[in-house]
């Protein structure tokens, strides 16, 4: 069946480090791909999305590119801040409206 | 602000009891989704409604039920509560994913934290 696999956390980095959180998926058809972020005590909120192959989603310095050939949607940021500490979820949405989330990756940024 | 409202924010109750969680979706969204988030942070999909009708079911226990009303708000009913039901319960809303809505994200409320003692 369809699935989303994220790298396990927690991921701990120092401020200004480069961030990569890996996400790979298996899905029939051509799903849209999303990254959501959950800050402490809050619900998930959309960080970025990409709707077709080679699309790049970007927001708040984060980027992810829809790679159909490797079925990946890795999240990257060039220089993280303490305020980026949160849980990050990769997700896909199929045309039949099925939505699948990864298990989430907790990110800790040290000052 | 996502536009999705969940009440109450916190709920503490005893084992064996019954509770109702309420969700008001973002204006214009016809789809409502319920998720359970446990301490290990994973999101468990429970159930989805679209315009008052059940559309998809996940790993929802028989003790749990939900409905979506004509004004599109939704309620999740949890009965015969057990200690293991303690979790964060999120509601999310969206436009319908079919016929071009696949690009639309889910909009999440801030959740109801349920503690069963």
PDB file of C-alpha atoms in Angstrom:
ATOM      1  CA  UNK A   1       0.000   0.000   0.000  1.00  0.00           C
ATOM      2  CA  UNK A   2       0.911   3.653  -0.183  1.00  0.00           C
ATOM      3  CA  UNK A   3       3.232   5.003   2.476  1.00  0.00           C
ATOM      4  CA  UNK A   4       5.430   7.894   3.571  1.00  0.00           C
ATOM      5  CA  UNK A   5       8.747   7.228   5.278  1.00  0.00           C
ATOM      6  CA  UNK A   6      10.655   9.910   7.143  1.00  0.00           C
ATOM      7  CA  UNK A   7      14.010   9.777   8.827  1.00  0.00           C
ATOM      8  CA  UNK A   8      13.675   9.020  12.491  1.00  0.00           C
ATOM      9  CA  UNK A   9      14.476  11.672  15.004  1.00  0.00           C
ATOM     10  CA  UNK A  10      15.206  13.407  17.069  1.00  0.00           C
ATOM     11  CA  UNK A  11      17.549  15.446  14.928  1.00  0.00           C
ATOM     12  CA  UNK A  12      19.762  17.799  16.933  1.00  0.00           C
ATOM     13  CA  UNK A  13      21.695  20.585  15.230  1.00  0.00           C
ATOM     14  CA  UNK A  14      23.465  23.750  16.226  1.00  0.00           C
ATOM     15  CA  UNK A  15      22.098  27.089  15.150  1.00  0.00           C
ATOM     16  CA  UNK A  16      23.099  28.061  11.582  1.00  0.00           C
ATOM     17  CA  UNK A  17      23.717  24.441  10.581  1.00  0.00           C
ATOM     18  CA  UNK A  18      22.388  22.967   7.339  1.00  0.00           C
ATOM     19  CA  UNK A  19      19.270  20.851   7.696  1.00  0.00           C
ATOM     20  CA  UNK A  20      18.055  17.891   5.685  1.00  0.00           C
ATOM     21  CA  UNK A  21      15.093  15.758   6.707  1.00  0.00           C
ATOM     22  CA  UNK A  22      14.605  12.850   4.342  1.00  0.00           C
ATOM     23  CA  UNK A  23      11.179  11.804   3.081  1.00  0.00           C
ATOM     24  CA  UNK A  24      10.393   9.065   0.576  1.00  0.00           C
ATOM     25  CA  UNK A  25       7.013   7.855  -0.547  1.00  0.00           C
ATOM     26  CA  UNK A  26       5.266   5.062  -2.370  1.00  0.00           C
ATOM     27  CA  UNK A  27       2.001   5.912  -4.055  1.00  0.00           C
ATOM     28  CA  UNK A  28      -0.113   5.059  -7.049  1.00  0.00           C
ATOM     29  CA  UNK A  29      -0.731   7.859  -9.472  1.00  0.00           C
ATOM     30  CA  UNK A  30       0.665  11.333  -9.016  1.00  0.00           C
ATOM     31  CA  UNK A  31       0.032  12.598  -5.517  1.00  0.00           C
ATOM     32  CA  UNK A  32       0.656  16.084  -4.204  1.00  0.00           C
ATOM     33  CA  UNK A  33       3.354  16.268  -1.531  1.00  0.00           C
ATOM     34  CA  UNK A  34       3.399  18.384   1.611  1.00  0.00           C
ATOM     35  CA  UNK A  35       5.561  19.278   4.573  1.00  0.00           C
ATOM     36  CA  UNK A  36       3.780  20.293   7.748  1.00  0.00           C
ATOM     37  CA  UNK A  37       5.340  21.699  10.920  1.00  0.00           C
ATOM     38  CA  UNK A  38       4.039  21.338  14.460  1.00  0.00           C
ATOM     39  CA  UNK A  39       5.324  23.754  17.088  1.00  0.00           C
ATOM     40  CA  UNK A  40       4.940  22.842  20.767  1.00  0.00           C
ATOM     41  CA  UNK A  41       1.358  23.035  21.946  1.00  0.00           C
ATOM     42  CA  UNK A  42      -0.042  23.691  18.494  1.00  0.00           C
ATOM     43  CA  UNK A  43      -1.652  21.856  15.614  1.00  0.00           C
ATOM     44  CA  UNK A  44       0.086  21.065  12.355  1.00  0.00           C
ATOM     45  CA  UNK A  45       0.443  23.867   9.861  1.00  0.00           C
ATOM     46  CA  UNK A  46       1.421  23.759   6.232  1.00  0.00           C
ATOM     47  CA  UNK A  47       5.067  24.586   5.634  1.00  0.00           C
ATOM     48  CA  UNK A  48       5.298  23.989   1.888  1.00  0.00           C
ATOM     49  CA  UNK A  49       3.912  21.844  -0.897  1.00  0.00           C
ATOM     50  CA  UNK A  50       4.620  20.608  -4.416  1.00  0.00           C
ATOM     51  CA  UNK A  51       2.005  19.282  -6.777  1.00  0.00           C
ATOM     52  CA  UNK A  52       3.924  17.710  -9.660  1.00  0.00           C
ATOM     53  CA  UNK A  53       7.300  16.285 -10.560  1.00  0.00           C
ATOM     54  CA  UNK A  54      10.241  18.725 -10.342  1.00  0.00           C
ATOM     55  CA  UNK A  55       8.146  21.332  -8.523  1.00  0.00           C
ATOM     56  CA  UNK A  56      10.011  23.047  -5.706  1.00  0.00           C
ATOM     57  CA  UNK A  57       8.054  24.193  -2.672  1.00  0.00           C
ATOM     58  CA  UNK A  58       9.584  26.861  -0.470  1.00  0.00           C
ATOM     59  CA  UNK A  59       8.649  28.870   2.600  1.00  0.00           C
ATOM     60  CA  UNK A  60      10.489  30.533   5.508  1.00  0.00           C
ATOM     61  CA  UNK A  61      13.868  29.441   4.088  1.00  0.00           C
ATOM     62  CA  UNK A  62      12.797  25.794   3.801  1.00  0.00           C
ATOM     63  CA  UNK A  63      12.766  24.043   0.432  1.00  0.00           C
ATOM     64  CA  UNK A  64      11.748  20.644  -0.922  1.00  0.00           C
ATOM     65  CA  UNK A  65      11.738  19.339  -4.498  1.00  0.00           C
ATOM     66  CA  UNK A  66       9.272  16.720  -5.809  1.00  0.00           C
ATOM     67  CA  UNK A  67      11.546  14.019  -7.222  1.00  0.00           C
ATOM     68  CA  UNK A  68       9.465  11.443  -9.044  1.00  0.00           C
ATOM     69  CA  UNK A  69      12.452   9.364 -10.177  1.00  0.00           C
ATOM     70  CA  UNK A  70      13.575   8.792  -6.601  1.00  0.00           C
ATOM     71  CA  UNK A  71      10.075   9.155  -5.058  1.00  0.00           C
ATOM     72  CA  UNK A  72      11.486  11.650  -2.576  1.00  0.00           C
ATOM     73  CA  UNK A  73      10.594  15.028  -1.100  1.00  0.00           C
ATOM     74  CA  UNK A  74      13.473  15.905   1.209  1.00  0.00           C
ATOM     75  CA  UNK A  75      13.184  19.034   3.346  1.00  0.00           C
ATOM     76  CA  UNK A  76      16.202  21.371   3.448  1.00  0.00           C
ATOM     77  CA  UNK A  77      17.169  24.639   5.064  1.00  0.00           C
ATOM     78  CA  UNK A  78      20.505  26.346   4.696  1.00  0.00           C
ATOM     79  CA  UNK A  79      20.796  27.864   8.161  1.00  0.00           C
ATOM     80  CA  UNK A  80      18.492  26.766  10.970  1.00  0.00           C
ATOM     81  CA  UNK A  81      17.425  28.873  13.924  1.00  0.00           C
ATOM     82  CA  UNK A  82      16.397  27.935  17.442  1.00  0.00           C
ATOM     83  CA  UNK A  83      12.858  28.912  16.470  1.00  0.00           C
ATOM     84  CA  UNK A  84      12.817  26.074  13.906  1.00  0.00           C
ATOM     85  CA  UNK A  85      12.690  23.521  16.722  1.00  0.00           C
ATOM     86  CA  UNK A  86       9.488  21.586  16.071  1.00  0.00           C
ATOM     87  CA  UNK A  87       8.143  18.326  14.686  1.00  0.00           C
ATOM     88  CA  UNK A  88       8.086  18.056  10.889  1.00  0.00           C
ATOM     89  CA  UNK A  89       5.666  15.803   8.992  1.00  0.00           C
ATOM     90  CA  UNK A  90       5.886  14.756   5.365  1.00  0.00           C
ATOM     91  CA  UNK A  91       2.567  13.853   3.727  1.00  0.00           C
ATOM     92  CA  UNK A  92       1.009  12.960   0.399  1.00  0.00           C
ATOM     93  CA  UNK A  93      -2.512  13.461  -0.946  1.00  0.00           C
ATOM     94  CA  UNK A  94      -3.830  11.272  -3.743  1.00  0.00           C
ATOM     95  CA  UNK A  95      -6.428  12.178  -6.312  1.00  0.00           C
ATOM     96  CA  UNK A  96      -8.916   9.896  -4.561  1.00  0.00           C
ATOM     97  CA  UNK A  97      -8.394  12.120  -1.496  1.00  0.00           C
ATOM     98  CA  UNK A  98      -6.481   9.585   0.547  1.00  0.00           C
ATOM     99  CA  UNK A  99      -3.976  11.414   2.744  1.00  0.00           C
ATOM    100  CA  UNK A 100      -0.958   9.696   4.268  1.00  0.00           C
ATOM    101  CA  UNK A 101       1.366  11.220   6.857  1.00  0.00           C
ATOM    102  CA  UNK A 102       4.846  10.150   7.827  1.00  0.00           C
ATOM    103  CA  UNK A 103       5.565   9.523  11.500  1.00  0.00           C
ATOM    104  CA  UNK A 104       7.151  12.913  12.028  1.00  0.00           C
ATOM    105  CA  UNK A 105      10.707  14.010  12.764  1.00  0.00           C
ATOM    106  CA  UNK A 106      11.473  15.997  15.895  1.00  0.00           C
ATOM    107  CA  UNK A 107      14.071  18.717  15.351  1.00  0.00           C
ATOM    108  CA  UNK A 108      16.069  20.326  18.181  1.00  0.00           C
ATOM    109  CA  UNK A 109      18.182  23.376  17.421  1.00  0.00           C
ATOM    110  CA  UNK A 110      20.804  24.297  20.011  1.00  0.00           C
ATOM    111  CA  UNK A 111      21.833  27.950  20.442  1.00  0.00           C
TER     112      UNK A 111
ATOM    113  CA  UNK B   1      -4.813  31.157  12.742  1.00  0.00           C
ATOM    114  CA  UNK B   2      -5.935  28.143  10.686  1.00  0.00           C
ATOM    115  CA  UNK B   3      -9.621  28.997  10.978  1.00  0.00           C
ATOM    116  CA  UNK B   4     -10.368  25.590  12.526  1.00  0.00           C
ATOM    117  CA  UNK B   5     -11.752  25.735  16.052  1.00  0.00           C
ATOM    118  CA  UNK B   6     -11.659  22.856  18.476  1.00  0.00           C
ATOM    119  CA  UNK B   7     -13.262  22.723  21.895  1.00  0.00           C
ATOM    120  CA  UNK B   8     -12.498  22.072  24.635  1.00  0.00           C
ATOM    121  CA  UNK B   9      -8.737  22.582  24.720  1.00  0.00           C
ATOM    122  CA  UNK B  10      -8.278  20.270  27.660  1.00  0.00           C
ATOM    123  CA  UNK B  11     -10.428  17.483  29.043  1.00  0.00           C
ATOM    124  CA  UNK B  12      -9.756  15.380  32.106  1.00  0.00           C
ATOM    125  CA  UNK B  13     -12.062  12.496  32.823  1.00  0.00           C
ATOM    126  CA  UNK B  14     -12.151   9.075  34.421  1.00  0.00           C
ATOM    127  CA  UNK B  15     -12.019   5.633  32.919  1.00  0.00           C
ATOM    128  CA  UNK B  16     -15.375   4.366  31.709  1.00  0.00           C
ATOM    129  CA  UNK B  17     -16.706   7.834  30.984  1.00  0.00           C
ATOM    130  CA  UNK B  18     -17.905   9.332  27.704  1.00  0.00           C
ATOM    131  CA  UNK B  19     -16.764  12.632  26.180  1.00  0.00           C
ATOM    132  CA  UNK B  20     -17.569  14.687  23.103  1.00  0.00           C
ATOM    133  CA  UNK B  21     -15.002  16.725  21.204  1.00  0.00           C
ATOM    134  CA  UNK B  22     -16.182  19.464  18.893  1.00  0.00           C
ATOM    135  CA  UNK B  23     -14.728  20.917  15.722  1.00  0.00           C
ATOM    136  CA  UNK B  24     -15.760  23.859  13.571  1.00  0.00           C
ATOM    137  CA  UNK B  25     -14.070  23.722  10.187  1.00  0.00           C
ATOM    138  CA  UNK B  26     -12.579  26.605   8.255  1.00  0.00           C
ATOM    139  CA  UNK B  27     -15.191  28.611   6.394  1.00  0.00           C
ATOM    140  CA  UNK B  28     -15.916  26.998   3.045  1.00  0.00           C
ATOM    141  CA  UNK B  29     -14.299  23.637   3.827  1.00  0.00           C
ATOM    142  CA  UNK B  30     -16.651  20.692   3.457  1.00  0.00           C
ATOM    143  CA  UNK B  31     -14.245  17.926   4.513  1.00  0.00           C
ATOM    144  CA  UNK B  32     -13.431  17.264   8.144  1.00  0.00           C
ATOM    145  CA  UNK B  33     -10.804  14.825   9.368  1.00  0.00           C
ATOM    146  CA  UNK B  34     -10.119  13.527  12.881  1.00  0.00           C
ATOM    147  CA  UNK B  35      -6.683  12.411  14.024  1.00  0.00           C
ATOM    148  CA  UNK B  36      -5.286  11.049  17.263  1.00  0.00           C
ATOM    149  CA  UNK B  37      -1.740  11.964  18.280  1.00  0.00           C
ATOM    150  CA  UNK B  38      -0.093   9.943  20.994  1.00  0.00           C
ATOM    151  CA  UNK B  39       3.029  10.740  23.005  1.00  0.00           C
ATOM    152  CA  UNK B  40       5.266   9.161  20.394  1.00  0.00           C
ATOM    153  CA  UNK B  41       4.063  12.041  18.158  1.00  0.00           C
ATOM    154  CA  UNK B  42       2.653   9.840  15.371  1.00  0.00           C
ATOM    155  CA  UNK B  43      -0.650  10.885  13.775  1.00  0.00           C
ATOM    156  CA  UNK B  44      -3.322   8.213  13.605  1.00  0.00           C
ATOM    157  CA  UNK B  45      -6.135   8.892  11.123  1.00  0.00           C
ATOM    158  CA  UNK B  46      -9.518   8.163  12.647  1.00  0.00           C
ATOM    159  CA  UNK B  47     -12.258   9.235  10.266  1.00  0.00           C
ATOM    160  CA  UNK B  48     -13.209  11.679   7.502  1.00  0.00           C
ATOM    161  CA  UNK B  49     -16.513  13.347   6.691  1.00  0.00           C
ATOM    162  CA  UNK B  50     -17.497  15.256   3.590  1.00  0.00           C
ATOM    163  CA  UNK B  51     -20.581  17.448   3.610  1.00  0.00           C
ATOM    164  CA  UNK B  52     -22.237  15.392   6.298  1.00  0.00           C
ATOM    165  CA  UNK B  53     -21.368  11.948   5.002  1.00  0.00           C
ATOM    166  CA  UNK B  54     -18.679   9.567   6.171  1.00  0.00           C
ATOM    167  CA  UNK B  55     -16.024   9.242   3.447  1.00  0.00           C
ATOM    168  CA  UNK B  56     -13.171   7.265   4.944  1.00  0.00           C
ATOM    169  CA  UNK B  57     -12.419   5.362   8.084  1.00  0.00           C
ATOM    170  CA  UNK B  58      -9.054   4.714   9.617  1.00  0.00           C
ATOM    171  CA  UNK B  59      -8.149   2.829  12.742  1.00  0.00           C
ATOM    172  CA  UNK B  60     -11.094   4.099  14.719  1.00  0.00           C
ATOM    173  CA  UNK B  61     -12.170   1.996  17.662  1.00  0.00           C
ATOM    174  CA  UNK B  62     -15.769   0.820  17.924  1.00  0.00           C
ATOM    175  CA  UNK B  63     -16.021   2.824  21.163  1.00  0.00           C
ATOM    176  CA  UNK B  64     -15.439   5.975  19.115  1.00  0.00           C
ATOM    177  CA  UNK B  65     -17.921   7.559  16.732  1.00  0.00           C
ATOM    178  CA  UNK B  66     -18.237  10.825  14.881  1.00  0.00           C
ATOM    179  CA  UNK B  67     -20.663  12.830  12.839  1.00  0.00           C
ATOM    180  CA  UNK B  68     -20.800  15.989  10.776  1.00  0.00           C
ATOM    181  CA  UNK B  69     -23.840  18.198  11.108  1.00  0.00           C
ATOM    182  CA  UNK B  70     -25.661  20.278   8.452  1.00  0.00           C
ATOM    183  CA  UNK B  71     -23.782  23.398   9.566  1.00  0.00           C
ATOM    184  CA  UNK B  72     -20.583  21.364   8.869  1.00  0.00           C
ATOM    185  CA  UNK B  73     -19.304  21.265  12.425  1.00  0.00           C
ATOM    186  CA  UNK B  74     -18.246  17.838  13.578  1.00  0.00           C
ATOM    187  CA  UNK B  75     -18.226  15.958  16.843  1.00  0.00           C
ATOM    188  CA  UNK B  76     -16.088  13.030  17.927  1.00  0.00           C
ATOM    189  CA  UNK B  77     -17.608  10.890  20.653  1.00  0.00           C
ATOM    190  CA  UNK B  78     -15.362   8.716  22.775  1.00  0.00           C
ATOM    191  CA  UNK B  79     -17.016   6.266  25.147  1.00  0.00           C
ATOM    192  CA  UNK B  80     -15.991   3.664  27.735  1.00  0.00           C
ATOM    193  CA  UNK B  81     -12.752   5.559  28.013  1.00  0.00           C
ATOM    194  CA  UNK B  82      -9.544   3.738  28.877  1.00  0.00           C
ATOM    195  CA  UNK B  83      -6.204   5.068  30.100  1.00  0.00           C
ATOM    196  CA  UNK B  84      -4.740   4.407  26.658  1.00  0.00           C
ATOM    197  CA  UNK B  85      -7.170   6.846  25.072  1.00  0.00           C
ATOM    198  CA  UNK B  86      -5.234   9.725  26.622  1.00  0.00           C
ATOM    199  CA  UNK B  87      -3.889  11.682  23.662  1.00  0.00           C
ATOM    200  CA  UNK B  88      -4.193  14.820  21.601  1.00  0.00           C
ATOM    201  CA  UNK B  89      -7.151  14.747  19.229  1.00  0.00           C
ATOM    202  CA  UNK B  90      -6.901  16.959  16.173  1.00  0.00           C
ATOM    203  CA  UNK B  91      -9.528  18.026  13.738  1.00  0.00           C
ATOM    204  CA  UNK B  92      -8.551  19.240  10.290  1.00  0.00           C
ATOM    205  CA  UNK B  93     -10.576  20.615   7.415  1.00  0.00           C
ATOM    206  CA  UNK B  94     -10.029  20.995   3.710  1.00  0.00           C
ATOM    207  CA  UNK B  95     -11.716  21.352   0.402  1.00  0.00           C
ATOM    208  CA  UNK B  96     -12.554  18.054  -1.249  1.00  0.00           C
ATOM    209  CA  UNK B  97      -9.451  16.389  -2.611  1.00  0.00           C
ATOM    210  CA  UNK B  98     -11.089  14.970  -5.702  1.00  0.00           C
ATOM    211  CA  UNK B  99     -11.556  16.874  -8.960  1.00  0.00           C
ATOM    212  CA  UNK B 100      -8.570  19.129  -8.525  1.00  0.00           C
ATOM    213  CA  UNK B 101      -8.533  19.588  -4.779  1.00  0.00           C
ATOM    214  CA  UNK B 102      -5.525  17.353  -4.283  1.00  0.00           C
ATOM    215  CA  UNK B 103      -3.286  20.409  -4.117  1.00  0.00           C
ATOM    216  CA  UNK B 104      -5.088  21.740  -1.089  1.00  0.00           C
ATOM    217  CA  UNK B 105      -3.539  21.266   2.335  1.00  0.00           C
ATOM    218  CA  UNK B 106      -5.301  20.274   5.496  1.00  0.00           C
ATOM    219  CA  UNK B 107      -5.949  23.038   8.013  1.00  0.00           C
ATOM    220  CA  UNK B 108      -5.555  21.827  11.581  1.00  0.00           C
ATOM    221  CA  UNK B 109      -7.068  23.046  14.798  1.00  0.00           C
ATOM    222  CA  UNK B 110      -4.967  23.280  17.945  1.00  0.00           C
ATOM    223  CA  UNK B 111      -6.338  20.049  19.284  1.00  0.00           C
ATOM    224  CA  UNK B 112      -8.079  18.761  22.380  1.00  0.00           C
ATOM    225  CA  UNK B 113      -5.824  17.191  24.972  1.00  0.00           C
ATOM    226  CA  UNK B 114      -7.679  14.327  26.604  1.00  0.00           C
ATOM    227  CA  UNK B 115      -6.425  12.882  29.865  1.00  0.00           C
ATOM    228  CA  UNK B 116      -8.101   9.760  31.204  1.00  0.00           C
ATOM    229  CA  UNK B 117      -7.342   9.030  34.847  1.00  0.00           C
TER     230      UNK B 117
END
